[in-house]
Amino acid sequence: MAETTTFSGNRALQIEEPLIFELGSAGRVGVDVADAPPVDEDRLSGLRRKAPIGLPDLSEPQVVRHYTRLSQKNYGIDTGFYPLGSCTMKHNPRLSEKMARLPGLVDLHPFQPQKTVQGALEVIDTLAHWLKGLTGMPAVAMSPAAGAHGEWCGLMAIRAYHDDHGENHRRRVLVPESAHGTNPASAAMCGYSVDPVPATDRGRVDVAALKAKLGPDVACIMVTNPNTCGLFEDEILEIAEATHAAGAFFYCDGANYNAIVGRVKVADLGVDAMHINLHKTFSTPHGGGGPGAGPTVLSEKLAPYAPLPFVVHDGDGLRMVEHPESSGGAKPFGRVKGYHGQFGVFIRALAYILSMGSDGLRQASSDAVLNANYLLARLGGTLTPSFEGPCMHEALFDDRFLKDSGVTTLDFAKALIDEGFHPMTMYFPLVVHGALLMEPTETESKETLDGYVEVVKALAAKAAAGGAADEFKAAPKYTPRRRLDETQAARSPVLRWKPGSNA
Ligand SMILES: *Cc1c(COP(=O)(O)O)cnc(C)c1O
């Protein structure tokens, strides 16, 4: 419970919000409905409900206020600076939102006859065309619903290729230690064993160690570039060459593509498959874990194994291929999703791409790198940068600057919340101690970055001065809830409200 000195438990207009089940009173309704028509019990085979359904009884204003207040407790990219590293929280242009709400697009149904949705198929096809053009890759699977889903899709295509070529003994995947957790998870879900590759003290893949691990049972490597330390893997060509020489594929985690889009064609780096998080690079919203989209570009070798469905051009215009028999001799490994992928996200990404143009995209990646280096330069003397030299799209610090202060990375991040900033990414990547990873993106102004820098510097000075550990550990002070017992919440989550369980 937040500490409070008010009678109501509220803090000004920040109102204590109960569960919806704790609101209302029996028999209250928000709508006028006619008496329920008689139900023919026979047709329900005895399944007719015997007890009340247990929904709360509320008026319309109660419902509206409840959900509006909950929505106001959200911190989002539309309310403030969100320097989360790795996850790339950048502005979602209102133009793209407007396009996604065009009645001709928003009112479509996935079961409509294809001849009535030629425009929608063209949206998918045009976006696919751009993704192939920007990456230099010949094919793209559009349907994966997120980055992790794209990883899994790419690995499934790799697996299908190996199985099809009598190489089904290739079941080991090499993953650098700095990888995002989704990489080993996707590999494991695909039936592979995961073999970690160490990092060098330059924050990059240890190429010698990687080469030593390559062998006839390796299906692929999964390398993120730029990597999760915000650094470009400058030995990537050598890595790709050694991988291919061992008969394995190079899966590139493209979550950080926003740092290089318009500057590098990933095909030139020897990539065989790479997902593109449209919700990171192409500025579409991340909404509470979805919907994002993770189209996965594929090389010539992997293209035939791409999942269904996909769009092709033929005599009558555009056609969605839904079945292997009509796929023109391809060998799709299956489907990864119902329907065609996240269509609303495709519209936004295409609107963003077309409004930026290829020169604008190149400018955006340059500005993202510039902004991150601005943070690195301005904070480098106060915090402790983990690696020497400039960074790409995100700046990585470790907790050496907090040494002997009694303040941890977690305490520091919580103190930032009281200052009105969403914290940076903490404790990731795992290759440095107590990581603080910051990604400003190209969409933040210099004023915003300067305001953030001043606060981070002031907090660091306070920690360094000593004697402030207790105060840091008490943060956040001004949020509706203070520190939560995250371990307890993860180990024994209370997911269901039961009548009478109001505490
Ligand atoms: C975000 C991210 C992913 C996973 O993408 P989702 O869209 O969240 O599933 C994978 N790898 C890296 C490096 C990421 O930053």
mmCIF file of C-alpha atoms in Angstrom, residues 71 123 147 166 193 211 217 301 313 368 383 417 501:
data_model
loop_
_atom_site.group_PDB
_atom_site.id
_atom_site.type_symbol
_atom_site.label_atom_id
_atom_site.label_comp_id
_atom_site.label_asym_id
_atom_site.label_seq_id
_atom_site.Cartn_x
_atom_site.Cartn_y
_atom_site.Cartn_z
ATOM 1 C CA SER A 71 -5.323 3.049 -18.368
ATOM 2 C CA VAL A 123 -0.379 -3.949 -48.425
ATOM 3 C CA GLY A 147 10.436 -11.399 -32.757
ATOM 4 C CA GLY A 166 19.468 -35.966 -45.046
ATOM 5 C CA SER A 193 20.185 -28.276 -27.890
ATOM 6 C CA LYS A 211 34.873 -21.817 -34.552
ATOM 7 C CA ASP A 217 25.971 -31.648 -35.740
ATOM 8 C CA LYS A 301 18.229 -21.937 -49.768
ATOM 9 C CA HIS A 313 1.095 -12.560 -58.196
ATOM 10 C CA ALA A 368 19.307 6.535 -33.215
ATOM 11 C CA LEU A 383 28.413 6.014 -14.787
ATOM 12 C CA ILE A 417 10.663 6.115 -11.355
ATOM 13 C CA SER A 501 -11.056 -12.648 -0.843
#
